[in-house]
Amino acid sequence: MSRYEVTIEKEACDGIFACLTRDPRFVEGEDGLATIDPGADPVYDCEGEVSDNAERVVATFDDDRIDEARQAAAACPTDAIVVEEVGE
């Protein structure tokens, strides 16, 4: 399994939501922009740590779903999402 971090830069996000169709952990936030909810996936139980401030959403996961997160990032037309592997 990979430990990885998913970052959404709020200033770059336009609320197009292409990410939502690639990874169900991405959801629409109260502000109309994309955010991450580890519990939003109806199929897989998922745990992750999420911090959300005025500038960005950062979620850290330790599972085998990094490719789904990368697909969501690749689908973002504004390049607001970055997925990076992180050390233990």
Tab-separated table of C-alpha atoms in Angstrom:
chain	number	residue	atom	x	y	z
A	1	MET	CA	0.000	0.000	0.000
A	2	SER	CA	1.044	3.545	-0.640
A	3	ARG	CA	0.908	6.479	1.702
A	4	TYR	CA	-0.029	9.524	-0.331
A	5	GLU	CA	-1.293	13.048	-0.024
A	6	VAL	CA	-3.998	14.665	-2.142
A	7	THR	CA	-4.047	18.468	-2.253
A	8	ILE	CA	-6.770	20.647	-3.752
A	9	GLU	CA	-5.764	24.278	-4.230
A	10	LYS	CA	-9.001	26.199	-3.707
A	11	GLU	CA	-7.935	29.264	-5.690
A	12	ALA	CA	-7.381	27.085	-8.771
A	13	CYS	CA	-10.595	25.051	-8.363
A	14	ASP	CA	-13.510	26.273	-10.504
A	15	GLY	CA	-16.041	23.719	-9.293
A	16	ILE	CA	-16.107	21.849	-12.601
A	17	PHE	CA	-16.119	18.539	-10.669
A	18	ALA	CA	-14.487	16.290	-13.261
A	19	CYS	CA	-12.665	14.745	-10.284
A	20	LEU	CA	-15.928	13.468	-8.788
A	21	THR	CA	-16.464	11.055	-11.664
A	22	ARG	CA	-12.984	9.519	-11.244
A	23	ASP	CA	-12.823	9.080	-7.467
A	24	PRO	CA	-15.907	9.094	-5.203
A	25	ARG	CA	-13.910	10.501	-2.294
A	26	PHE	CA	-14.072	13.864	-4.072
A	27	VAL	CA	-17.311	15.690	-3.278
A	28	GLU	CA	-18.777	19.165	-3.603
A	29	GLY	CA	-18.083	21.244	-0.516
A	30	GLU	CA	-20.332	23.834	1.082
A	31	ASP	CA	-18.381	26.550	-0.737
A	32	GLY	CA	-19.218	25.053	-4.156
A	33	LEU	CA	-15.669	23.790	-4.693
A	34	ALA	CA	-14.281	20.275	-4.634
A	35	THR	CA	-13.294	18.781	-1.309
A	36	ILE	CA	-12.450	15.304	-0.031
A	37	ASP	CA	-14.600	13.086	2.177
A	38	PRO	CA	-13.003	9.696	2.916
A	39	GLY	CA	-16.401	8.309	3.938
A	40	ALA	CA	-18.186	9.343	0.732
A	41	ASP	CA	-17.290	6.215	-1.239
A	42	PRO	CA	-20.330	3.919	-1.113
A	43	VAL	CA	-18.344	0.812	-2.096
A	44	TYR	CA	-15.043	0.899	-0.187
A	45	ASP	CA	-14.502	1.688	3.461
A	46	CYS	CA	-11.907	4.400	3.464
A	47	GLU	CA	-9.995	6.159	6.180
A	48	GLY	CA	-7.955	9.274	5.756
A	49	GLU	CA	-6.924	12.450	7.501
A	50	VAL	CA	-8.295	15.647	5.983
A	51	SER	CA	-7.397	19.244	6.760
A	52	ASP	CA	-9.343	22.053	5.133
A	53	ASN	CA	-8.463	25.725	5.373
A	54	ALA	CA	-9.130	28.835	3.306
A	55	GLU	CA	-6.351	28.018	0.812
A	56	ARG	CA	-6.392	24.249	0.315
A	57	VAL	CA	-7.724	20.834	1.230
A	58	VAL	CA	-5.081	18.249	2.103
A	59	ALA	CA	-5.963	14.597	2.628
A	60	THR	CA	-3.558	11.819	3.558
A	61	PHE	CA	-4.354	8.195	2.803
A	62	ASP	CA	-2.581	4.893	3.381
A	63	ASP	CA	-4.272	2.510	0.948
A	64	ASP	CA	-4.050	1.101	-2.557
A	65	ARG	CA	-6.220	3.742	-4.248
A	66	ILE	CA	-3.555	6.211	-5.331
A	67	ASP	CA	-4.327	5.532	-9.003
A	68	GLU	CA	-7.933	6.676	-8.526
A	69	ALA	CA	-6.697	9.889	-6.925
A	70	ARG	CA	-4.242	10.391	-9.790
A	71	GLN	CA	-7.050	9.903	-12.320
A	72	ALA	CA	-9.105	12.556	-10.519
A	73	ALA	CA	-6.132	14.928	-10.607
A	74	ALA	CA	-5.546	14.264	-14.300
A	75	ALA	CA	-9.222	14.985	-15.061
A	76	CYS	CA	-9.078	18.408	-13.396
A	77	PRO	CA	-8.982	20.988	-16.210
A	78	THR	CA	-7.580	23.679	-13.921
A	79	ASP	CA	-4.802	21.485	-12.428
A	80	ALA	CA	-6.078	22.263	-8.928
A	81	ILE	CA	-5.313	18.740	-7.627
A	82	VAL	CA	-1.886	17.303	-6.807
A	83	VAL	CA	-1.277	13.714	-5.694
A	84	GLU	CA	2.088	12.835	-4.165
A	85	GLU	CA	3.470	9.772	-2.430
A	86	VAL	CA	4.773	10.618	1.029
A	87	GLY	CA	7.091	8.824	3.433
A	88	GLU	CA	6.007	7.149	6.623
